[in-house]
Amino acid sequence: MARRGGRSGVPVIVSVHSGTLGQAIGGCRLAPYPDWRDGLTDALRLSAAMTAKCAVAGLPHGGAKTVVALPPGTDLGPALRRAVLLDVGDTIESLGGEYATGPDVGTGPDDMAVIGERTPHVFCRPVGAGGSGDSSRPTAEGVLAALAALAPVAGRRFAIMGLGRVGAHVARELAAAGAELLVTDVDESRRQLAAELGATWTDDILTAEADVLVPAALGGVLTAATVAGLRCAEICGPANNQLDRPETADLLHERGILWAPDFVVSAGGVIHATGVELRGETPAQATARVRGIAGTLTTVLESARRDGTTPLAAAHELARTRINAARQATMAA
Ligand SMILES: NC(=O)c1ccc[n+]([C@@H]2O[C@H](COP(=O)([O-])OP(=O)(O)OC[C@H]3O[C@@H](n4cnc5c(N)ncnc54)[C@H](O)[C@@H]3O)[C@@H](O)[C@H]2O)c1
Protein backbone atom coordinates (compact mmCIF):
# COMPACT_ATOMS: atom_id res chain seq x y z
CA MET A 1 0.00 0.00 0.00
CA ALA A 2 1.36 3.43 -0.92
CA ARG A 3 -0.49 6.61 -0.12
CA ARG A 4 0.13 10.28 0.47
CA GLY A 5 -0.33 11.13 4.14
CA GLY A 6 -3.52 13.14 4.68
CA ARG A 7 -1.88 15.51 7.15
CA SER A 8 1.73 15.55 5.96
CA GLY A 9 1.45 15.08 2.20
CA VAL A 10 4.45 12.72 2.45
CA PRO A 11 4.40 9.25 0.78
CA VAL A 12 3.76 6.47 3.32
CA ILE A 13 4.48 2.99 1.95
CA VAL A 14 3.52 -0.21 3.76
CA SER A 15 4.59 -3.58 2.40
CA VAL A 16 3.06 -6.64 4.06
CA HIS A 17 5.14 -9.49 2.70
CA SER A 18 3.67 -12.49 4.54
CA GLY A 19 1.02 -13.28 7.11
CA THR A 20 1.40 -17.06 6.94
CA LEU A 21 2.94 -17.43 10.40
CA GLY A 22 0.76 -14.74 11.99
CA GLN A 23 0.46 -10.98 12.27
CA ALA A 24 3.10 -9.27 10.11
CA ILE A 25 5.66 -7.08 11.87
CA GLY A 26 8.40 -4.74 10.72
CA GLY A 27 9.84 -1.35 11.59
CA CYS A 28 8.99 2.10 10.29
CA ARG A 29 11.84 3.64 8.29
CA LEU A 30 11.83 7.42 7.95
CA ALA A 31 14.45 8.49 5.42
CA PRO A 32 14.98 10.71 2.38
CA TYR A 33 14.61 9.02 -1.00
CA PRO A 34 15.33 10.58 -4.42
CA ASP A 35 11.95 9.23 -5.61
CA TRP A 36 9.10 7.58 -3.65
CA ARG A 37 9.48 4.50 -5.88
CA ASP A 38 12.96 3.97 -4.38
CA GLY A 39 11.19 3.84 -1.02
CA LEU A 40 8.79 1.26 -2.44
CA THR A 41 11.70 -0.92 -3.62
CA ASP A 42 13.25 -0.69 -0.16
CA ALA A 43 9.94 -1.55 1.54
CA LEU A 44 9.49 -4.66 -0.63
CA ARG A 45 13.05 -5.87 0.02
CA LEU A 46 13.01 -5.12 3.75
CA SER A 47 9.60 -6.71 4.32
CA ALA A 48 10.78 -9.95 2.68
CA ALA A 49 13.85 -9.90 4.95
CA MET A 50 11.55 -9.52 7.98
CA THR A 51 9.60 -12.63 6.93
CA ALA A 52 12.83 -14.64 6.99
CA LYS A 53 13.96 -13.07 10.27
CA CYS A 54 10.69 -13.91 12.04
CA ALA A 55 10.47 -17.43 10.63
CA VAL A 56 14.04 -18.30 11.59
CA ALA A 57 13.51 -16.86 15.08
CA GLY A 58 10.47 -19.12 15.49
CA LEU A 59 8.14 -16.15 15.95
CA PRO A 60 4.43 -16.39 15.12
CA HIS A 61 4.77 -13.41 12.78
CA GLY A 62 5.23 -12.61 9.13
CA GLY A 63 7.29 -9.80 7.66
CA ALA A 64 6.30 -6.25 6.76
CA LYS A 65 7.85 -2.79 6.60
CA THR A 66 6.80 0.84 6.54
CA VAL A 67 8.86 3.33 4.58
CA VAL A 68 8.15 7.03 4.82
CA ALA A 69 9.84 8.32 1.68
CA LEU A 70 10.80 11.91 2.48
CA PRO A 71 11.39 14.03 -0.62
CA PRO A 72 15.07 15.15 -0.69
CA GLY A 73 15.68 18.30 1.32
CA THR A 74 12.53 17.92 3.46
CA ASP A 75 12.86 19.99 6.64
CA LEU A 76 11.36 17.54 9.14
CA GLY A 77 10.57 19.90 12.01
CA PRO A 78 8.55 18.70 15.03
CA ALA A 79 5.14 19.60 13.54
CA LEU A 80 5.73 17.80 10.22
CA ARG A 81 7.33 14.84 12.02
CA ARG A 82 4.23 14.47 14.20
CA ALA A 83 1.92 14.76 11.16
CA VAL A 84 3.94 12.07 9.35
CA LEU A 85 3.79 9.70 12.33
CA LEU A 86 0.04 10.19 12.77
CA ASP A 87 -0.37 9.42 9.05
CA VAL A 88 1.65 6.23 9.59
CA GLY A 89 -0.59 5.33 12.55
CA ASP A 90 -3.76 5.81 10.46
CA THR A 91 -2.30 3.72 7.62
CA ILE A 92 -1.45 0.85 9.97
CA GLU A 93 -4.82 1.09 11.71
CA SER A 94 -6.56 0.82 8.32
CA LEU A 95 -5.07 -2.68 7.99
CA GLY A 96 -7.10 -3.82 11.00
CA GLY A 97 -4.30 -5.59 12.90
CA GLU A 98 -2.82 -7.41 9.92
CA TYR A 99 0.44 -5.53 10.64
CA ALA A 100 2.21 -3.99 13.67
CA THR A 101 5.17 -1.64 13.43
CA GLY A 102 8.19 -0.70 15.54
CA PRO A 103 11.31 1.49 15.21
CA ASP A 104 13.76 1.35 12.33
CA VAL A 105 16.26 3.73 10.74
CA GLY A 106 15.09 7.28 11.51
CA THR A 107 12.55 6.40 14.22
CA GLY A 108 12.67 5.48 17.90
CA PRO A 109 10.47 4.71 20.92
CA ASP A 110 9.10 8.30 21.19
CA ASP A 111 7.91 8.10 17.59
CA MET A 112 6.18 4.79 18.37
CA ALA A 113 4.23 6.60 21.12
CA VAL A 114 2.92 9.07 18.51
CA ILE A 115 1.99 6.25 16.10
CA GLY A 116 0.30 4.62 19.12
CA GLU A 117 -2.09 7.56 19.36
CA ARG A 118 -3.73 6.26 16.18
CA THR A 119 -3.30 2.48 16.45
CA PRO A 120 -2.59 -0.18 19.08
CA HIS A 121 -0.60 -2.17 16.52
CA VAL A 122 2.80 -0.79 17.51
CA PHE A 123 5.71 -1.97 19.70
CA CYS A 124 8.83 -0.49 21.36
CA ARG A 125 6.86 2.45 22.77
CA PRO A 126 8.67 4.08 25.71
CA VAL A 127 8.39 2.29 29.06
CA GLY A 128 6.49 5.29 30.47
CA ALA A 129 3.91 4.90 27.69
CA GLY A 130 3.36 1.22 28.47
CA GLY A 131 5.89 -0.16 25.98
CA SER A 132 9.16 -2.04 26.28
CA GLY A 133 11.32 0.91 25.22
CA ASP A 134 14.67 0.84 23.47
CA SER A 135 15.42 -2.61 22.06
CA SER A 136 19.21 -2.34 21.97
CA ARG A 137 19.80 -4.23 25.23
CA PRO A 138 17.80 -7.36 24.24
CA THR A 139 19.44 -7.13 20.81
CA ALA A 140 22.83 -7.19 22.55
CA GLU A 141 21.71 -10.12 24.74
CA GLY A 142 20.86 -12.03 21.58
CA VAL A 143 24.27 -11.24 20.07
CA LEU A 144 25.97 -12.46 23.24
CA ALA A 145 23.95 -15.69 23.12
CA ALA A 146 25.02 -16.18 19.50
CA LEU A 147 28.68 -15.49 20.28
CA ALA A 148 28.61 -17.96 23.17
CA ALA A 149 27.06 -20.58 20.87
CA LEU A 150 30.13 -20.37 18.62
CA ALA A 151 32.58 -21.10 21.48
CA PRO A 152 33.15 -20.10 25.12
CA VAL A 153 34.15 -16.43 24.95
CA ALA A 154 36.83 -16.27 27.68
CA GLY A 155 40.26 -15.87 26.11
CA ARG A 156 38.92 -15.40 22.57
CA ARG A 157 39.78 -12.28 20.62
CA PHE A 158 36.85 -10.19 19.31
CA ALA A 159 37.12 -7.30 16.85
CA ILE A 160 34.10 -5.06 17.43
CA MET A 161 33.17 -2.53 14.73
CA GLY A 162 30.94 0.13 16.32
CA LEU A 163 30.57 0.92 20.02
CA GLY A 164 27.03 2.31 19.79
CA ARG A 165 24.02 1.19 21.81
CA VAL A 166 24.35 -2.51 20.92
CA GLY A 167 28.12 -2.68 20.40
CA ALA A 168 28.92 -1.00 23.73
CA HIS A 169 26.81 -3.47 25.70
CA VAL A 170 28.31 -6.42 23.84
CA ALA A 171 31.82 -5.07 24.48
CA ARG A 172 31.20 -4.58 28.21
CA GLU A 173 29.83 -8.10 28.65
CA LEU A 174 32.59 -9.72 26.61
CA ALA A 175 35.26 -7.86 28.58
CA ALA A 176 33.62 -8.94 31.85
CA ALA A 177 33.65 -12.54 30.62
CA GLY A 178 37.42 -12.46 30.02
CA ALA A 179 37.55 -11.90 26.27
CA GLU A 180 40.28 -9.90 24.52
CA LEU A 181 38.88 -6.91 22.62
CA LEU A 182 39.92 -4.92 19.57
CA VAL A 183 37.46 -2.09 18.92
CA THR A 184 36.78 0.86 16.65
CA ASP A 185 34.18 3.55 16.03
CA VAL A 186 34.03 6.59 13.77
CA ASP A 187 33.00 8.50 16.90
CA GLU A 188 36.31 9.28 18.63
CA SER A 189 34.53 9.81 21.96
CA ARG A 190 34.09 6.04 22.16
CA ARG A 191 37.84 5.74 22.85
CA GLN A 192 36.97 6.41 26.46
CA LEU A 193 34.87 3.25 26.70
CA ALA A 194 37.63 1.30 24.96
CA ALA A 195 40.11 2.49 27.59
CA GLU A 196 37.69 1.63 30.44
CA LEU A 197 37.38 -1.92 29.13
CA GLY A 198 41.08 -2.37 28.49
CA ALA A 199 40.30 -2.83 24.78
CA THR A 200 42.78 -2.07 22.00
CA TRP A 201 41.61 0.65 19.61
CA THR A 202 42.39 0.00 15.94
CA ASP A 203 41.61 1.89 12.76
CA ASP A 204 41.85 -1.31 10.69
CA ILE A 205 39.19 -3.48 12.28
CA LEU A 206 38.29 -5.24 9.02
CA THR A 207 41.82 -6.57 8.60
CA ALA A 208 42.49 -7.19 12.30
CA GLU A 209 43.60 -10.66 13.34
CA ALA A 210 40.81 -11.99 15.54
CA ASP A 211 38.76 -15.07 16.34
CA VAL A 212 35.50 -13.22 15.71
CA LEU A 213 34.66 -10.02 13.84
CA VAL A 214 31.56 -8.39 15.36
CA PRO A 215 29.99 -5.90 12.90
CA ALA A 216 27.92 -3.53 15.07
CA ALA A 217 27.89 -0.36 12.96
CA LEU A 218 26.41 -0.03 9.48
CA GLY A 219 25.37 -2.57 6.86
CA GLY A 220 27.19 -3.44 3.64
CA VAL A 221 30.61 -3.95 5.26
CA LEU A 222 31.18 -7.38 3.72
CA THR A 223 32.07 -7.01 0.04
CA ALA A 224 34.35 -8.90 -2.34
CA ALA A 225 37.11 -6.39 -1.48
CA THR A 226 36.75 -6.50 2.32
CA VAL A 227 36.29 -10.28 2.43
CA ALA A 228 39.63 -10.69 0.63
CA GLY A 229 41.39 -8.79 3.43
CA LEU A 230 39.69 -10.39 6.45
CA ARG A 231 41.90 -12.12 9.04
CA CYS A 232 39.19 -13.49 11.32
CA ALA A 233 37.83 -17.03 11.63
CA GLU A 234 34.18 -16.10 12.30
CA ILE A 235 31.82 -13.16 11.83
CA CYS A 236 28.88 -12.69 14.17
CA GLY A 237 27.30 -9.33 14.97
CA PRO A 238 24.10 -7.29 14.99
CA ALA A 239 24.62 -4.90 12.05
CA ASN A 240 21.77 -5.28 9.59
CA ASN A 241 22.44 -6.29 5.97
CA GLN A 242 26.15 -6.98 6.45
CA LEU A 243 26.55 -8.56 3.00
CA ASP A 244 26.58 -6.14 0.06
CA ARG A 245 24.90 -8.91 -1.97
CA PRO A 246 23.95 -12.55 -1.25
CA GLU A 247 26.86 -13.94 -3.32
CA THR A 248 29.30 -12.52 -0.75
CA ALA A 249 28.19 -15.37 1.55
CA ASP A 250 29.78 -17.74 -0.99
CA LEU A 251 33.06 -15.80 -0.94
CA LEU A 252 33.17 -16.08 2.87
CA HIS A 253 32.43 -19.81 2.61
CA GLU A 254 35.23 -20.27 0.07
CA ARG A 255 37.66 -18.51 2.41
CA GLY A 256 36.59 -20.80 5.27
CA ILE A 257 35.23 -17.89 7.31
CA LEU A 258 32.09 -18.76 9.23
CA TRP A 259 29.42 -16.05 8.81
CA ALA A 260 26.55 -16.14 11.30
CA PRO A 261 23.61 -14.66 9.34
CA ASP A 262 22.85 -11.17 10.69
CA PHE A 263 19.09 -11.72 10.69
CA VAL A 264 19.58 -14.68 13.06
CA VAL A 265 22.01 -12.85 15.35
CA SER A 266 20.22 -9.48 15.54
CA ALA A 267 16.69 -10.73 16.29
CA GLY A 268 16.83 -10.21 20.09
CA GLY A 269 15.23 -6.77 20.07
CA VAL A 270 12.26 -7.76 17.96
CA ILE A 271 11.84 -11.08 19.80
CA HIS A 272 11.70 -9.27 23.16
CA ALA A 273 9.58 -6.27 22.16
CA THR A 274 6.93 -8.22 20.27
CA GLY A 275 6.84 -10.85 23.01
CA VAL A 276 6.15 -8.34 25.75
CA GLU A 277 3.97 -5.89 23.81
CA LEU A 278 2.11 -7.97 21.23
CA ARG A 279 1.98 -11.51 22.63
CA GLY A 280 1.64 -10.84 26.36
CA GLU A 281 4.82 -12.70 27.36
CA THR A 282 6.41 -11.97 30.72
CA PRO A 283 9.87 -10.34 30.55
CA ALA A 284 11.34 -13.68 31.70
CA GLN A 285 9.61 -15.57 28.87
CA ALA A 286 10.74 -12.97 26.34
CA THR A 287 14.32 -13.11 27.64
CA ALA A 288 14.33 -16.91 27.39
CA ARG A 289 13.25 -16.59 23.76
CA VAL A 290 16.05 -14.10 23.11
CA ARG A 291 18.56 -16.59 24.54
CA GLY A 292 17.05 -19.15 22.14
CA ILE A 293 19.04 -17.40 19.41
CA ALA A 294 21.95 -19.62 20.53
CA GLY A 295 19.99 -22.77 19.64
CA THR A 296 18.73 -21.28 16.37
CA LEU A 297 22.25 -20.36 15.28
CA THR A 298 23.55 -23.82 16.21
CA THR A 299 20.78 -25.43 14.14
CA VAL A 300 21.56 -23.21 11.15
CA LEU A 301 25.31 -23.85 11.32
CA GLU A 302 24.84 -27.61 11.74
CA SER A 303 22.52 -27.75 8.71
CA ALA A 304 25.01 -25.75 6.65
CA ARG A 305 27.84 -28.09 7.66
CA ARG A 306 25.77 -31.21 7.01
CA ASP A 307 24.52 -30.04 3.60
CA GLY A 308 27.74 -28.34 2.51
CA THR A 309 25.92 -25.03 2.01
CA THR A 310 26.47 -21.55 3.40
CA PRO A 311 24.85 -20.50 6.69
CA LEU A 312 22.86 -17.98 4.62
CA ALA A 313 21.37 -20.75 2.48
CA ALA A 314 20.70 -22.89 5.58
CA ALA A 315 18.91 -20.02 7.36
CA HIS A 316 16.72 -19.35 4.31
CA GLU A 317 15.93 -23.06 4.07
CA LEU A 318 14.88 -23.10 7.75
CA ALA A 319 12.60 -20.11 7.11
CA ARG A 320 11.07 -21.77 4.02
CA THR A 321 10.47 -25.03 5.91
CA ARG A 322 8.65 -23.26 8.76
CA ILE A 323 6.51 -21.14 6.42
CA ASN A 324 5.58 -24.14 4.24
CA ALA A 325 4.67 -26.19 7.33
CA ALA A 326 2.38 -23.38 8.55
CA ARG A 327 0.82 -23.06 5.08
CA GLN A 328 0.10 -26.81 4.93
CA ALA A 329 -1.34 -26.80 8.46
CA THR A 330 -3.69 -23.95 7.46
CA MET A 331 -4.78 -25.79 4.32
CA ALA A 332 -5.38 -29.00 6.29
CA ALA A 333 -7.50 -27.21 8.94
N1 LIG B 1 19.35 -1.30 18.28
C1 LIG B 1 18.76 -2.45 17.98
O1 LIG B 1 17.91 -2.96 18.73
C2 LIG B 1 19.13 -3.19 16.72
C3 LIG B 1 18.36 -4.30 16.33
C4 LIG B 1 18.72 -5.03 15.19
C5 LIG B 1 19.82 -4.61 14.44
N2 LIG B 1 20.52 -3.49 14.83
C6 LIG B 1 21.65 -3.07 13.99
O2 LIG B 1 22.85 -3.12 14.76
C7 LIG B 1 23.72 -2.06 14.36
C8 LIG B 1 24.06 -1.20 15.56
O3 LIG B 1 22.85 -0.69 16.11
P1 LIG B 1 22.87 0.39 17.30
O4 LIG B 1 21.47 0.51 17.75
O5 LIG B 1 23.95 0.05 18.25
O6 LIG B 1 23.26 1.68 16.48
P2 LIG B 1 24.04 2.98 17.04
O7 LIG B 1 23.76 4.05 16.03
O8 LIG B 1 23.72 3.23 18.46
O9 LIG B 1 25.58 2.54 16.96
C9 LIG B 1 26.30 2.41 15.78
C10 LIG B 1 27.73 2.82 16.09
O10 LIG B 1 28.53 2.56 14.95
C11 LIG B 1 29.41 3.66 14.75
N3 LIG B 1 29.81 3.66 13.36
C12 LIG B 1 29.14 4.11 12.27
N4 LIG B 1 29.85 3.90 11.16
C13 LIG B 1 31.00 3.29 11.53
C14 LIG B 1 32.13 2.81 10.84
N5 LIG B 1 32.23 2.92 9.51
N6 LIG B 1 33.12 2.25 11.55
C15 LIG B 1 33.05 2.15 12.89
N7 LIG B 1 31.99 2.59 13.61
C16 LIG B 1 30.98 3.15 12.93
C17 LIG B 1 28.61 4.87 15.18
O11 LIG B 1 29.44 5.97 15.51
C18 LIG B 1 27.87 4.31 16.42
O12 LIG B 1 28.64 4.48 17.61
C19 LIG B 1 22.98 -1.32 13.23
O13 LIG B 1 23.35 -1.88 11.99
C20 LIG B 1 21.53 -1.64 13.50
O14 LIG B 1 20.74 -1.57 12.34
C21 LIG B 1 20.22 -2.80 15.95
XYZ file of C-alpha atoms and ligand atoms in Angstrom:
377
model
C 0.000 0.000 0.000
C 1.357 3.431 -0.918
C -0.491 6.610 -0.121
C 0.130 10.285 0.470
C -0.327 11.133 4.142
C -3.519 13.137 4.676
C -1.880 15.511 7.149
C 1.726 15.551 5.958
C 1.446 15.083 2.197
C 4.450 12.721 2.453
C 4.398 9.249 0.784
C 3.757 6.469 3.315
C 4.483 2.990 1.948
C 3.523 -0.213 3.765
C 4.591 -3.581 2.404
C 3.059 -6.641 4.064
C 5.140 -9.494 2.697
C 3.668 -12.488 4.538
C 1.016 -13.281 7.114
C 1.396 -17.064 6.939
C 2.936 -17.432 10.400
C 0.756 -14.742 11.992
C 0.457 -10.976 12.269
C 3.097 -9.273 10.106
C 5.662 -7.084 11.870
C 8.398 -4.736 10.724
C 9.843 -1.350 11.585
C 8.992 2.097 10.290
C 11.841 3.640 8.291
C 11.835 7.420 7.955
C 14.447 8.492 5.424
C 14.977 10.715 2.382
C 14.607 9.016 -1.004
C 15.326 10.578 -4.418
C 11.950 9.232 -5.609
C 9.101 7.581 -3.653
C 9.477 4.501 -5.881
C 12.957 3.970 -4.385
C 11.193 3.835 -1.017
C 8.792 1.260 -2.444
C 11.702 -0.916 -3.624
C 13.248 -0.693 -0.157
C 9.940 -1.554 1.540
C 9.489 -4.656 -0.634
C 13.051 -5.865 0.024
C 13.006 -5.122 3.751
C 9.598 -6.714 4.320
C 10.781 -9.951 2.681
C 13.847 -9.905 4.951
C 11.546 -9.525 7.976
C 9.598 -12.630 6.933
C 12.835 -14.645 6.986
C 13.965 -13.067 10.270
C 10.686 -13.906 12.039
C 10.465 -17.431 10.631
C 14.042 -18.304 11.588
C 13.513 -16.857 15.077
C 10.475 -19.117 15.494
C 8.140 -16.147 15.954
C 4.431 -16.391 15.115
C 4.769 -13.415 12.783
C 5.229 -12.612 9.128
C 7.286 -9.799 7.664
C 6.295 -6.254 6.760
C 7.849 -2.787 6.597
C 6.797 0.836 6.539
C 8.858 3.327 4.585
C 8.148 7.030 4.820
C 9.844 8.325 1.684
C 10.796 11.908 2.480
C 11.393 14.034 -0.625
C 15.069 15.146 -0.686
C 15.680 18.301 1.321
C 12.530 17.924 3.464
C 12.858 19.985 6.637
C 11.357 17.543 9.141
C 10.573 19.895 12.009
C 8.554 18.698 15.031
C 5.136 19.602 13.538
C 5.734 17.802 10.219
C 7.327 14.836 12.017
C 4.232 14.469 14.201
C 1.925 14.762 11.163
C 3.941 12.074 9.347
C 3.790 9.705 12.328
C 0.036 10.187 12.775
C -0.368 9.422 9.054
C 1.648 6.230 9.586
C -0.590 5.334 12.549
C -3.757 5.813 10.458
C -2.303 3.722 7.616
C -1.454 0.853 9.968
C -4.822 1.086 11.708
C -6.560 0.822 8.315
C -5.067 -2.681 7.990
C -7.097 -3.818 10.997
C -4.300 -5.587 12.900
C -2.819 -7.410 9.923
C 0.441 -5.527 10.641
C 2.208 -3.990 13.668
C 5.173 -1.644 13.431
C 8.194 -0.697 15.538
C 11.305 1.492 15.213
C 13.761 1.349 12.328
C 16.261 3.726 10.739
C 15.090 7.279 11.513
C 12.549 6.397 14.217
C 12.671 5.476 17.903
C 10.468 4.714 20.917
C 9.099 8.299 21.189
C 7.915 8.098 17.588
C 6.176 4.795 18.366
C 4.234 6.600 21.122
C 2.916 9.068 18.510
C 1.986 6.250 16.103
C 0.298 4.616 19.117
C -2.086 7.562 19.364
C -3.731 6.258 16.180
C -3.297 2.476 16.447
C -2.589 -0.183 19.081
C -0.596 -2.175 16.524
C 2.801 -0.795 17.506
C 5.708 -1.968 19.701
C 8.830 -0.488 21.355
C 6.860 2.445 22.772
C 8.668 4.082 25.711
C 8.394 2.288 29.055
C 6.494 5.292 30.470
C 3.914 4.895 27.686
C 3.360 1.216 28.466
C 5.886 -0.156 25.984
C 9.159 -2.043 26.275
C 11.319 0.907 25.218
C 14.675 0.845 23.471
C 15.425 -2.607 22.059
C 19.209 -2.338 21.974
C 19.800 -4.234 25.227
C 17.804 -7.357 24.237
C 19.438 -7.131 20.811
C 22.831 -7.192 22.547
C 21.705 -10.125 24.737
C 20.862 -12.034 21.576
C 24.268 -11.238 20.073
C 25.972 -12.457 23.238
C 23.949 -15.687 23.122
C 25.015 -16.178 19.500
C 28.685 -15.491 20.284
C 28.612 -17.962 23.174
C 27.060 -20.580 20.865
C 30.133 -20.368 18.616
C 32.582 -21.104 21.481
C 33.149 -20.097 25.121
C 34.149 -16.428 24.948
C 36.829 -16.266 27.676
C 40.256 -15.867 26.111
C 38.916 -15.401 22.568
C 39.776 -12.276 20.619
C 36.853 -10.194 19.310
C 37.124 -7.298 16.846
C 34.100 -5.060 17.426
C 33.173 -2.535 14.734
C 30.941 0.126 16.316
C 30.565 0.919 20.016
C 27.031 2.307 19.787
C 24.019 1.185 21.808
C 24.346 -2.507 20.919
C 28.117 -2.679 20.397
C 28.924 -1.002 23.734
C 26.808 -3.467 25.698
C 28.309 -6.424 23.844
C 31.822 -5.072 24.478
C 31.201 -4.582 28.215
C 29.829 -8.097 28.646
C 32.594 -9.715 26.612
C 35.256 -7.856 28.580
C 33.620 -8.936 31.848
C 33.653 -12.544 30.615
C 37.420 -12.459 30.024
C 37.553 -11.898 26.271
C 40.280 -9.901 24.518
C 38.883 -6.910 22.620
C 39.916 -4.919 19.572
C 37.465 -2.087 18.916
C 36.782 0.864 16.654
C 34.184 3.547 16.031
C 34.029 6.592 13.773
C 32.999 8.495 16.902
C 36.306 9.279 18.629
C 34.526 9.813 21.962
C 34.087 6.036 22.156
C 37.835 5.740 22.847
C 36.967 6.415 26.462
C 34.866 3.250 26.703
C 37.632 1.297 24.964
C 40.114 2.488 27.594
C 37.692 1.633 30.435
C 37.377 -1.917 29.126
C 41.082 -2.372 28.494
C 40.301 -2.827 24.779
C 42.782 -2.074 22.001
C 41.610 0.650 19.614
C 42.390 -0.005 15.943
C 41.608 1.888 12.761
C 41.846 -1.310 10.689
C 39.191 -3.478 12.277
C 38.290 -5.240 9.017
C 41.820 -6.574 8.599
C 42.492 -7.194 12.296
C 43.598 -10.659 13.336
C 40.809 -11.994 15.543
C 38.762 -15.067 16.336
C 35.501 -13.218 15.714
C 34.663 -10.016 13.841
C 31.558 -8.386 15.360
C 29.990 -5.901 12.901
C 27.920 -3.529 15.066
C 27.891 -0.364 12.957
C 26.412 -0.031 9.485
C 25.374 -2.567 6.864
C 27.187 -3.438 3.639
C 30.609 -3.949 5.260
C 31.181 -7.380 3.720
C 32.065 -7.007 0.043
C 34.353 -8.898 -2.344
C 37.112 -6.394 -1.483
C 36.748 -6.498 2.318
C 36.287 -10.285 2.431
C 39.630 -10.695 0.634
C 41.389 -8.786 3.428
C 39.695 -10.394 6.447
C 41.900 -12.118 9.039
C 39.186 -13.485 11.322
C 37.828 -17.025 11.629
C 34.175 -16.103 12.298
C 31.824 -13.157 11.834
C 28.884 -12.686 14.168
C 27.298 -9.332 14.966
C 24.096 -7.292 14.989
C 24.621 -4.896 12.048
C 21.767 -5.281 9.587
C 22.440 -6.292 5.970
C 26.153 -6.982 6.450
C 26.546 -8.557 2.998
C 26.578 -6.138 0.056
C 24.905 -8.913 -1.973
C 23.948 -12.553 -1.248
C 26.860 -13.937 -3.324
C 29.296 -12.518 -0.751
C 28.194 -15.374 1.548
C 29.784 -17.743 -0.994
C 33.056 -15.800 -0.937
C 33.167 -16.083 2.869
C 32.428 -19.806 2.614
C 35.232 -20.274 0.067
C 37.661 -18.513 2.407
C 36.588 -20.803 5.268
C 35.231 -17.890 7.309
C 32.088 -18.756 9.228
C 29.422 -16.045 8.811
C 26.554 -16.136 11.301
C 23.614 -14.658 9.343
C 22.853 -11.166 10.686
C 19.093 -11.717 10.689
C 19.577 -14.683 13.063
C 22.013 -12.850 15.354
C 20.218 -9.481 15.539
C 16.693 -10.731 16.290
C 16.832 -10.206 20.091
C 15.228 -6.772 20.072
C 12.257 -7.765 17.960
C 11.841 -11.083 19.801
C 11.696 -9.275 23.156
C 9.578 -6.270 22.160
C 6.927 -8.215 20.273
C 6.837 -10.848 23.014
C 6.148 -8.338 25.755
C 3.973 -5.894 23.815
C 2.108 -7.973 21.231
C 1.978 -11.510 22.626
C 1.640 -10.840 26.357
C 4.817 -12.700 27.356
C 6.406 -11.969 30.723
C 9.870 -10.343 30.553
C 11.339 -13.682 31.701
C 9.612 -15.573 28.868
C 10.740 -12.971 26.338
C 14.320 -13.111 27.638
C 14.331 -16.906 27.391
C 13.248 -16.593 23.765
C 16.054 -14.104 23.115
C 18.556 -16.594 24.541
C 17.046 -19.148 22.144
C 19.044 -17.404 19.408
C 21.946 -19.619 20.531
C 19.988 -22.768 19.636
C 18.729 -21.282 16.374
C 22.251 -20.361 15.278
C 23.547 -23.817 16.209
C 20.779 -25.434 14.144
C 21.555 -23.210 11.146
C 25.308 -23.852 11.322
C 24.837 -27.613 11.741
C 22.523 -27.746 8.715
C 25.012 -25.745 6.650
C 27.845 -28.088 7.657
C 25.768 -31.211 7.005
C 24.520 -30.037 3.600
C 27.743 -28.340 2.512
C 25.921 -25.026 2.010
C 26.467 -21.545 3.395
C 24.848 -20.496 6.689
C 22.855 -17.982 4.619
C 21.366 -20.750 2.483
C 20.702 -22.894 5.582
C 18.911 -20.022 7.358
C 16.721 -19.348 4.311
C 15.931 -23.056 4.072
C 14.879 -23.100 7.752
C 12.599 -20.111 7.108
C 11.073 -21.768 4.025
C 10.469 -25.029 5.909
C 8.652 -23.256 8.756
C 6.511 -21.142 6.420
C 5.583 -24.144 4.237
C 4.668 -26.190 7.334
C 2.382 -23.379 8.546
C 0.819 -23.062 5.081
C 0.105 -26.810 4.935
C -1.336 -26.800 8.464
C -3.693 -23.947 7.461
C -4.778 -25.788 4.315
C -5.381 -28.998 6.285
C -7.501 -27.213 8.936
N 19.352 -1.303 18.278
C 18.755 -2.450 17.980
O 17.913 -2.962 18.731
C 19.130 -3.190 16.719
C 18.362 -4.300 16.335
C 18.724 -5.028 15.193
C 19.819 -4.605 14.437
N 20.521 -3.495 14.825
C 21.653 -3.075 13.995
O 22.849 -3.117 14.758
C 23.717 -2.059 14.358
C 24.058 -1.198 15.563
O 22.853 -0.691 16.112
P 22.872 0.387 17.300
O 21.470 0.512 17.752
O 23.953 0.052 18.247
O 23.264 1.683 16.483
P 24.036 2.978 17.036
O 23.764 4.048 16.031
O 23.721 3.225 18.463
O 25.577 2.537 16.961
C 26.299 2.413 15.775
C 27.731 2.819 16.093
O 28.531 2.558 14.951
C 29.408 3.661 14.751
N 29.812 3.661 13.356
C 29.138 4.111 12.274
N 29.854 3.898 11.157
C 30.995 3.288 11.534
C 32.126 2.814 10.839
N 32.226 2.916 9.506
N 33.121 2.246 11.545
C 33.046 2.148 12.893
N 31.991 2.586 13.606
C 30.979 3.148 12.935
C 28.610 4.871 15.183
O 29.441 5.973 15.505
C 27.872 4.313 16.418
O 28.638 4.485 17.613
C 22.982 -1.320 13.225
O 23.353 -1.877 11.993
C 21.533 -1.643 13.504
O 20.739 -1.566 12.337
C 20.218 -2.795 15.946
